[in-house]
Amino acid sequence: MTIETISEHRCFGGTQGFYRHASTACAGPMRFSVYRPPQAARGHVPTLFFLAGLTCTEETFMIKAGAQKIAAELGLMLVAPDTSPREPRLPGDDADWDFGQGAGFYLDATQAPWAAHYRMHDYVSRELPEIVAKLFPADPKRFGIFGHSMGGHGALVLGLRHPQRFRSLSAFAPISSPSQVPWGIKAFTQYLGPDRAAWTEWDANALVRKRPYGRPILIDQGLADKFLETQLKPELFEAACKTAGQKLMLRRHEGYDHGYYFIESFIEDHLRHHAAALAG
Ligand SMILES: N[C@@H](CCC(=O)N[C@@H](CS)C(=O)NCC(=O)O)C(=O)O
């Protein structure tokens, strides 16, 4: 298990780093970023995995969310993977911005040609946590997960599928009912095939009805988000949680759109939500 350091930078008394390695899950090179807070110099710290949205990379969250200052205060390590494999290139992988490169949807594809490399679920739920636990001062008993949009979908699905691995969960403007909206239908049809029965293991709305997370889930949603009514539909996940008895703190914010100014505005609340859940 070796990784290559692309760059490292001092940041709020800790270190912001960018790394590259040969992934077994994705059978190719992958990139990720890690923010180590100052407390990581003295011991193992709770660690949050952030999954970014469509068109983003391992850099987007670290550059735009403004999370490091509060992570340094709370002693949280932050890890952000890329949003899809980039190599080897597959036919049509850059034809659309909402499918293929930058749009891995955090699942394990079953359809050719994607199945050989588009295994972001295995990568984020198993391989990357193993690397982080081995090579960084992360406490693997205190891992949490959160994300934005497509990455909010990823966080909800990975949290619901692996509640013992990811012990705290939140999302910004997630695609929380992907089987019922165009982004999800397009991705699932191509990555998983047309049989909708196979989609349910990758759909937070279906998963929460079968096996609730147990601990509270925090979701923030901007009401000026241009994707709210077509792609996000938080009311569907809200209803599923209610049916399942899952505690959901869904906060709707007047005037906020889908972008990182929205995330910046509420990132502190998410970090504090995770820090409290992972304390002790
Ligand atoms: N390219 C799309 C927008 C893609 C987009 O909004 N991506 C979100 C995640 S779904 C994002 O975080 N973009 C990066 C950014 O805002 O910096 C469009 O033309 O509408």
mmCIF file of C-alpha atoms and ligand atoms in Angstrom:
data_model
loop_
_atom_site.group_PDB
_atom_site.id
_atom_site.type_symbol
_atom_site.label_atom_id
_atom_site.label_comp_id
_atom_site.label_asym_id
_atom_site.label_seq_id
_atom_site.Cartn_x
_atom_site.Cartn_y
_atom_site.Cartn_z
ATOM 1 C CA MET A 1 0.000 0.000 0.000
ATOM 2 C CA THR A 2 1.849 3.091 -1.203
ATOM 3 C CA ILE A 3 0.659 6.562 -2.109
ATOM 4 C CA GLU A 4 2.377 9.423 -3.914
ATOM 5 C CA THR A 5 2.233 12.930 -2.487
ATOM 6 C CA ILE A 6 1.228 15.491 -5.130
ATOM 7 C CA SER A 7 1.459 18.465 -2.755
ATOM 8 C CA GLU A 8 1.167 19.402 0.918
ATOM 9 C CA HIS A 9 0.385 22.817 2.414
ATOM 10 C CA ARG A 10 0.280 24.188 5.956
ATOM 11 C CA CYS A 11 -3.309 25.195 6.774
ATOM 12 C CA PHE A 12 -4.722 26.439 10.126
ATOM 13 C CA GLY A 13 -1.863 24.750 11.974
ATOM 14 C CA GLY A 14 -2.473 21.432 10.210
ATOM 15 C CA THR A 15 -1.666 20.108 6.744
ATOM 16 C CA GLN A 16 -3.697 20.063 3.541
ATOM 17 C CA GLY A 17 -2.452 17.321 1.219
ATOM 18 C CA PHE A 18 -3.242 15.916 -2.223
ATOM 19 C CA TYR A 19 -2.331 12.323 -3.084
ATOM 20 C CA ARG A 20 -2.394 9.765 -5.905
ATOM 21 C CA HIS A 21 -2.219 5.968 -5.780
ATOM 22 C CA ALA A 22 -2.939 2.784 -7.707
ATOM 23 C CA SER A 23 -6.436 1.699 -6.680
ATOM 24 C CA THR A 24 -7.311 -1.987 -6.610
ATOM 25 C CA ALA A 25 -11.057 -1.257 -6.362
ATOM 26 C CA CYS A 26 -11.061 0.921 -9.482
ATOM 27 C CA ALA A 27 -8.208 -0.934 -11.240
ATOM 28 C CA GLY A 28 -6.408 2.301 -12.073
ATOM 29 C CA PRO A 29 -4.980 5.486 -10.592
ATOM 30 C CA MET A 30 -7.114 7.479 -8.152
ATOM 31 C CA ARG A 31 -6.599 10.822 -6.405
ATOM 32 C CA PHE A 32 -7.779 12.004 -3.003
ATOM 33 C CA SER A 33 -7.146 14.831 -0.567
ATOM 34 C CA VAL A 34 -6.698 14.858 3.208
ATOM 35 C CA TYR A 35 -6.770 17.696 5.725
ATOM 36 C CA ARG A 36 -4.898 16.756 8.901
ATOM 37 C CA PRO A 37 -5.822 19.032 11.828
ATOM 38 C CA PRO A 38 -3.134 20.095 14.320
ATOM 39 C CA GLN A 39 -4.371 17.471 16.830
ATOM 40 C CA ALA A 40 -3.330 14.713 14.384
ATOM 41 C CA ALA A 41 0.315 15.444 15.237
ATOM 42 C CA ARG A 42 -0.359 14.083 18.730
ATOM 43 C CA GLY A 43 -2.696 11.133 18.171
ATOM 44 C CA HIS A 44 -5.425 9.477 16.148
ATOM 45 C CA VAL A 45 -8.386 11.716 15.355
ATOM 46 C CA PRO A 46 -11.994 11.290 14.156
ATOM 47 C CA THR A 47 -12.176 11.438 10.367
ATOM 48 C CA LEU A 48 -14.879 12.567 7.951
ATOM 49 C CA PHE A 49 -15.154 11.445 4.339
ATOM 50 C CA PHE A 50 -16.690 14.132 2.082
ATOM 51 C CA LEU A 51 -18.155 13.033 -1.259
ATOM 52 C CA ALA A 52 -18.437 15.829 -3.828
ATOM 53 C CA GLY A 53 -21.005 16.274 -6.587
ATOM 54 C CA LEU A 54 -21.184 16.115 -10.361
ATOM 55 C CA THR A 55 -18.206 17.622 -12.235
ATOM 56 C CA CYS A 56 -16.139 17.967 -9.027
ATOM 57 C CA THR A 57 -12.754 16.501 -8.130
ATOM 58 C CA GLU A 58 -10.820 15.696 -4.952
ATOM 59 C CA GLU A 59 -9.878 19.400 -4.840
ATOM 60 C CA THR A 60 -13.303 21.044 -4.947
ATOM 61 C CA PHE A 61 -14.395 20.613 -1.333
ATOM 62 C CA MET A 62 -10.973 21.454 0.102
ATOM 63 C CA ILE A 63 -10.709 24.650 -1.964
ATOM 64 C CA LYS A 64 -14.295 25.898 -1.791
ATOM 65 C CA ALA A 65 -16.067 24.715 1.371
ATOM 66 C CA GLY A 66 -13.955 26.590 3.928
ATOM 67 C CA ALA A 67 -14.029 23.577 6.248
ATOM 68 C CA GLN A 68 -10.435 23.549 7.506
ATOM 69 C CA LYS A 69 -10.706 26.317 10.107
ATOM 70 C CA ILE A 70 -13.443 24.579 12.111
ATOM 71 C CA ALA A 71 -11.950 21.122 11.446
ATOM 72 C CA ALA A 72 -8.734 22.426 13.032
ATOM 73 C CA GLU A 73 -10.680 23.711 16.024
ATOM 74 C CA LEU A 74 -12.605 20.441 16.475
ATOM 75 C CA GLY A 75 -9.683 18.122 15.678
ATOM 76 C CA LEU A 76 -11.377 16.483 12.688
ATOM 77 C CA MET A 77 -9.481 14.978 9.762
ATOM 78 C CA LEU A 78 -11.167 15.496 6.376
ATOM 79 C CA VAL A 79 -10.828 13.141 3.395
ATOM 80 C CA ALA A 80 -12.208 13.816 -0.098
ATOM 81 C CA PRO A 81 -11.908 11.322 -2.962
ATOM 82 C CA ASP A 82 -12.268 12.172 -6.641
ATOM 83 C CA THR A 83 -15.806 11.714 -7.977
ATOM 84 C CA SER A 84 -14.955 8.970 -10.507
ATOM 85 C CA PRO A 85 -12.065 7.070 -12.012
ATOM 86 C CA ARG A 86 -10.233 9.118 -14.689
ATOM 87 C CA GLU A 87 -8.071 6.379 -16.224
ATOM 88 C CA PRO A 88 -8.176 4.203 -18.190
ATOM 89 C CA ARG A 89 -10.455 6.170 -20.511
ATOM 90 C CA LEU A 90 -13.706 4.395 -21.476
ATOM 91 C CA PRO A 91 -15.779 5.055 -24.610
ATOM 92 C CA GLY A 92 -18.215 7.914 -23.984
ATOM 93 C CA ASP A 93 -16.902 8.714 -20.511
ATOM 94 C CA ASP A 94 -16.780 12.457 -21.244
ATOM 95 C CA ALA A 95 -19.822 12.728 -23.509
ATOM 96 C CA ASP A 96 -22.012 14.174 -20.715
ATOM 97 C CA TRP A 97 -21.215 16.164 -17.573
ATOM 98 C CA ASP A 98 -23.706 14.116 -15.527
ATOM 99 C CA PHE A 99 -22.447 10.646 -16.449
ATOM 100 C CA GLY A 100 -19.021 8.980 -16.647
ATOM 101 C CA GLN A 101 -16.054 11.138 -15.652
ATOM 102 C CA GLY A 102 -16.886 13.271 -12.630
ATOM 103 C CA ALA A 103 -20.117 11.317 -12.155
ATOM 104 C CA GLY A 104 -19.284 7.929 -10.616
ATOM 105 C CA PHE A 105 -22.402 7.977 -8.370
ATOM 106 C CA TYR A 106 -20.580 6.093 -5.578
ATOM 107 C CA LEU A 107 -21.848 2.668 -6.694
ATOM 108 C CA ASP A 108 -20.269 -0.508 -8.060
ATOM 109 C CA ALA A 109 -21.261 -0.695 -11.730
ATOM 110 C CA THR A 110 -22.373 -4.048 -13.089
ATOM 111 C CA GLN A 111 -22.655 -3.154 -16.789
ATOM 112 C CA ALA A 112 -19.883 -3.118 -19.412
ATOM 113 C CA PRO A 113 -17.667 -1.218 -19.889
ATOM 114 C CA TRP A 114 -18.150 0.550 -16.536
ATOM 115 C CA ALA A 115 -18.052 -2.531 -14.270
ATOM 116 C CA ALA A 116 -14.279 -2.967 -14.562
ATOM 117 C CA HIS A 117 -13.429 0.475 -13.128
ATOM 118 C CA TYR A 118 -16.488 2.390 -11.884
ATOM 119 C CA ARG A 119 -16.435 0.855 -8.397
ATOM 120 C CA MET A 120 -16.629 3.990 -6.278
ATOM 121 C CA HIS A 121 -18.657 2.264 -3.541
ATOM 122 C CA ASP A 122 -15.955 -0.350 -2.949
ATOM 123 C CA TYR A 123 -13.339 2.390 -3.209
ATOM 124 C CA VAL A 124 -14.915 4.801 -0.727
ATOM 125 C CA SER A 125 -16.365 2.279 1.730
ATOM 126 C CA ARG A 126 -13.386 -0.115 1.894
ATOM 127 C CA GLU A 127 -10.155 0.740 0.061
ATOM 128 C CA LEU A 128 -9.851 4.431 0.899
ATOM 129 C CA PRO A 129 -10.738 4.015 4.611
ATOM 130 C CA GLU A 130 -8.127 1.237 4.828
ATOM 131 C CA ILE A 131 -5.485 3.501 3.274
ATOM 132 C CA VAL A 132 -6.416 6.415 5.514
ATOM 133 C CA ALA A 133 -6.401 4.235 8.647
ATOM 134 C CA LYS A 134 -2.986 2.812 7.764
ATOM 135 C CA LEU A 135 -1.123 5.848 6.433
ATOM 136 C CA PHE A 136 -2.704 8.766 8.327
ATOM 137 C CA PRO A 137 -3.407 9.334 12.046
ATOM 138 C CA ALA A 138 -7.110 8.461 11.677
ATOM 139 C CA ASP A 139 -9.155 6.661 14.306
ATOM 140 C CA PRO A 140 -11.093 4.026 12.297
ATOM 141 C CA LYS A 141 -13.659 3.638 15.079
ATOM 142 C CA ARG A 142 -14.617 7.293 14.573
ATOM 143 C CA PHE A 143 -15.318 7.625 10.840
ATOM 144 C CA GLY A 144 -18.191 9.765 9.542
ATOM 145 C CA ILE A 145 -19.440 10.516 6.034
ATOM 146 C CA PHE A 146 -21.074 13.483 4.330
ATOM 147 C CA GLY A 147 -21.430 14.884 0.839
ATOM 148 C CA HIS A 148 -23.107 17.225 -1.618
ATOM 149 C CA SER A 149 -25.675 16.521 -4.356
ATOM 150 C CA MET A 150 -24.443 13.316 -6.086
ATOM 151 C CA GLY A 151 -22.062 13.063 -3.132
ATOM 152 C CA GLY A 152 -24.982 13.551 -0.748
ATOM 153 C CA HIS A 153 -26.556 10.520 -2.424
ATOM 154 C CA GLY A 154 -23.237 8.701 -1.964
ATOM 155 C CA ALA A 155 -22.999 9.636 1.710
ATOM 156 C CA LEU A 156 -26.579 8.537 2.455
ATOM 157 C CA VAL A 157 -26.158 5.224 0.597
ATOM 158 C CA LEU A 158 -22.755 4.419 2.106
ATOM 159 C CA GLY A 159 -23.892 5.444 5.581
ATOM 160 C CA LEU A 160 -27.040 3.320 5.343
ATOM 161 C CA ARG A 161 -25.131 0.331 3.910
ATOM 162 C CA HIS A 162 -22.210 0.585 6.356
ATOM 163 C CA PRO A 163 -23.516 2.096 9.616
ATOM 164 C CA GLN A 164 -20.758 0.447 11.639
ATOM 165 C CA ARG A 165 -18.008 1.897 9.442
ATOM 166 C CA PHE A 166 -19.537 5.396 9.113
ATOM 167 C CA ARG A 167 -20.866 6.344 12.517
ATOM 168 C CA SER A 168 -22.141 9.830 11.649
ATOM 169 C CA LEU A 169 -23.979 11.019 8.537
ATOM 170 C CA SER A 170 -25.069 14.269 6.898
ATOM 171 C CA ALA A 171 -25.646 15.760 3.445
ATOM 172 C CA PHE A 172 -26.026 19.028 1.548
ATOM 173 C CA ALA A 173 -28.731 19.053 -1.150
ATOM 174 C CA PRO A 174 -28.507 15.287 -1.745
ATOM 175 C CA ILE A 175 -29.994 13.299 -4.631
ATOM 176 C CA SER A 176 -31.789 11.279 -1.972
ATOM 177 C CA SER A 177 -34.288 9.429 -4.186
ATOM 178 C CA PRO A 178 -32.156 8.725 -7.300
ATOM 179 C CA SER A 179 -34.478 6.080 -8.795
ATOM 180 C CA GLN A 180 -37.182 8.744 -9.086
ATOM 181 C CA VAL A 181 -35.247 11.594 -10.745
ATOM 182 C CA PRO A 182 -33.555 12.075 -14.152
ATOM 183 C CA TRP A 183 -29.913 12.191 -12.908
ATOM 184 C CA GLY A 184 -30.313 8.918 -11.015
ATOM 185 C CA ILE A 185 -32.357 7.130 -13.693
ATOM 186 C CA LYS A 186 -29.767 8.026 -16.349
ATOM 187 C CA ALA A 187 -26.812 6.862 -14.218
ATOM 188 C CA PHE A 188 -28.428 3.716 -12.794
ATOM 189 C CA THR A 189 -29.675 2.548 -16.215
ATOM 190 C CA GLN A 190 -26.166 2.694 -17.644
ATOM 191 C CA TYR A 191 -24.135 1.579 -14.596
ATOM 192 C CA LEU A 192 -26.586 -1.031 -13.234
ATOM 193 C CA GLY A 193 -28.812 -1.980 -16.178
ATOM 194 C CA PRO A 194 -32.565 -1.562 -16.679
ATOM 195 C CA ASP A 195 -33.719 -3.930 -13.880
ATOM 196 C CA ARG A 196 -34.975 -1.565 -11.198
ATOM 197 C CA ALA A 197 -34.786 -4.270 -8.538
ATOM 198 C CA ALA A 198 -30.994 -3.906 -8.708
ATOM 199 C CA TRP A 199 -31.274 -0.167 -8.090
ATOM 200 C CA THR A 200 -32.755 -0.418 -4.608
ATOM 201 C CA GLU A 201 -29.397 -1.187 -2.943
ATOM 202 C CA TRP A 202 -28.121 2.148 -4.296
ATOM 203 C CA ASP A 203 -31.104 4.344 -3.439
ATOM 204 C CA ALA A 204 -31.238 6.007 -0.013
ATOM 205 C CA ASN A 205 -35.026 6.272 -0.175
ATOM 206 C CA ALA A 206 -35.370 2.489 -0.615
ATOM 207 C CA LEU A 207 -32.523 1.659 1.797
ATOM 208 C CA VAL A 208 -33.800 3.718 4.718
ATOM 209 C CA ARG A 209 -37.156 1.935 4.547
ATOM 210 C CA LYS A 210 -35.380 -1.449 4.805
ATOM 211 C CA ARG A 211 -32.693 -0.585 7.341
ATOM 212 C CA PRO A 212 -32.750 2.842 9.007
ATOM 213 C CA TYR A 213 -29.441 4.369 10.067
ATOM 214 C CA GLY A 214 -30.532 4.537 13.702
ATOM 215 C CA ARG A 215 -28.623 7.694 14.552
ATOM 216 C CA PRO A 216 -29.889 11.142 13.428
ATOM 217 C CA ILE A 217 -29.207 12.295 9.850
ATOM 218 C CA LEU A 218 -28.676 16.026 9.148
ATOM 219 C CA ILE A 219 -29.605 17.418 5.711
ATOM 220 C CA ASP A 220 -29.429 21.058 4.580
ATOM 221 C CA GLN A 221 -31.259 22.172 1.440
ATOM 222 C CA GLY A 222 -31.364 25.586 -0.234
ATOM 223 C CA LEU A 223 -34.783 26.690 -1.470
ATOM 224 C CA ALA A 224 -33.305 28.668 -4.413
ATOM 225 C CA ASP A 225 -31.517 25.519 -5.650
ATOM 226 C CA LYS A 226 -32.248 25.176 -9.371
ATOM 227 C CA PHE A 227 -32.222 21.372 -9.050
ATOM 228 C CA LEU A 228 -34.610 21.241 -6.070
ATOM 229 C CA GLU A 229 -37.840 20.311 -7.814
ATOM 230 C CA THR A 230 -36.471 18.168 -10.638
ATOM 231 C CA GLN A 231 -33.518 16.228 -9.176
ATOM 232 C CA LEU A 232 -33.416 16.567 -5.394
ATOM 233 C CA LYS A 233 -37.005 16.310 -4.121
ATOM 234 C CA PRO A 234 -36.124 16.151 -0.409
ATOM 235 C CA GLU A 235 -39.780 15.626 0.478
ATOM 236 C CA LEU A 236 -39.568 12.058 -0.888
ATOM 237 C CA PHE A 237 -36.705 11.119 1.456
ATOM 238 C CA GLU A 238 -38.388 12.982 4.296
ATOM 239 C CA ALA A 239 -41.490 10.808 3.842
ATOM 240 C CA ALA A 240 -39.384 7.619 3.665
ATOM 241 C CA CYS A 241 -37.623 8.528 6.911
ATOM 242 C CA LYS A 242 -40.940 9.232 8.588
ATOM 243 C CA THR A 243 -42.309 5.829 7.501
ATOM 244 C CA ALA A 244 -39.131 4.080 8.677
ATOM 245 C CA GLY A 245 -38.908 5.907 12.012
ATOM 246 C CA GLN A 246 -35.545 7.388 11.000
ATOM 247 C CA LYS A 247 -34.719 10.670 12.749
ATOM 248 C CA LEU A 248 -34.010 13.312 10.071
ATOM 249 C CA MET A 249 -33.107 16.933 10.649
ATOM 250 C CA LEU A 250 -34.020 18.391 7.234
ATOM 251 C CA ARG A 251 -33.397 22.147 7.263
ATOM 252 C CA ARG A 252 -34.750 24.215 4.371
ATOM 253 C CA HIS A 253 -32.997 27.554 3.768
ATOM 254 C CA GLU A 254 -34.662 30.439 1.945
ATOM 255 C CA GLY A 255 -32.563 32.028 -0.814
ATOM 256 C CA TYR A 256 -29.641 29.566 -0.935
ATOM 257 C CA ASP A 257 -28.731 27.906 -4.240
ATOM 258 C CA HIS A 258 -26.918 24.646 -5.082
ATOM 259 C CA GLY A 259 -23.336 25.915 -5.015
ATOM 260 C CA TYR A 260 -20.476 26.118 -2.568
ATOM 261 C CA TYR A 261 -21.574 29.477 -1.081
ATOM 262 C CA PHE A 262 -24.477 27.448 0.360
ATOM 263 C CA ILE A 263 -22.115 24.735 1.622
ATOM 264 C CA GLU A 264 -19.751 27.344 3.138
ATOM 265 C CA SER A 265 -22.683 28.866 5.008
ATOM 266 C CA PHE A 266 -23.611 25.653 6.828
ATOM 267 C CA ILE A 267 -20.365 23.636 6.899
ATOM 268 C CA GLU A 268 -19.729 24.503 10.534
ATOM 269 C CA ASP A 269 -23.040 22.980 11.594
ATOM 270 C CA HIS A 270 -22.176 19.755 9.752
ATOM 271 C CA LEU A 271 -18.717 19.519 11.290
ATOM 272 C CA ARG A 272 -20.182 20.062 14.753
ATOM 273 C CA HIS A 273 -22.906 17.441 14.064
ATOM 274 C CA HIS A 274 -20.196 14.884 13.220
ATOM 275 C CA ALA A 275 -17.854 15.910 16.030
ATOM 276 C CA ALA A 276 -20.638 15.457 18.599
ATOM 277 C CA ALA A 277 -21.662 12.060 17.173
ATOM 278 C CA LEU A 278 -18.055 10.818 17.096
ATOM 279 C CA ALA A 279 -17.032 12.199 20.504
ATOM 280 C CA GLY A 280 -15.621 9.792 23.060
HETATM 281 N N1 LIG B 1 -22.494 21.799 -15.009
HETATM 282 C C1 LIG B 1 -23.774 21.841 -14.346
HETATM 283 C C2 LIG B 1 -23.624 22.153 -12.900
HETATM 284 C C3 LIG B 1 -22.853 21.117 -12.169
HETATM 285 C C4 LIG B 1 -22.942 21.374 -10.696
HETATM 286 O O1 LIG B 1 -23.708 22.233 -10.229
HETATM 287 N N2 LIG B 1 -22.193 20.635 -9.938
HETATM 288 C C5 LIG B 1 -22.255 20.801 -8.517
HETATM 289 C C6 LIG B 1 -22.495 19.465 -7.882
HETATM 290 S S1 LIG B 1 -23.999 18.773 -8.507
HETATM 291 C C7 LIG B 1 -20.974 21.381 -7.994
HETATM 292 O O2 LIG B 1 -20.658 21.235 -6.829
HETATM 293 N N3 LIG B 1 -20.204 22.042 -8.853
HETATM 294 C C8 LIG B 1 -18.905 22.561 -8.493
HETATM 295 C C9 LIG B 1 -18.941 23.963 -8.018
HETATM 296 O O3 LIG B 1 -20.014 24.556 -7.805
HETATM 297 O O4 LIG B 1 -17.850 24.497 -7.811
HETATM 298 C C10 LIG B 1 -24.701 22.854 -14.985
HETATM 299 O O5 LIG B 1 -24.310 23.389 -15.996
HETATM 300 O O6 LIG B 1 -25.797 23.072 -14.484
#
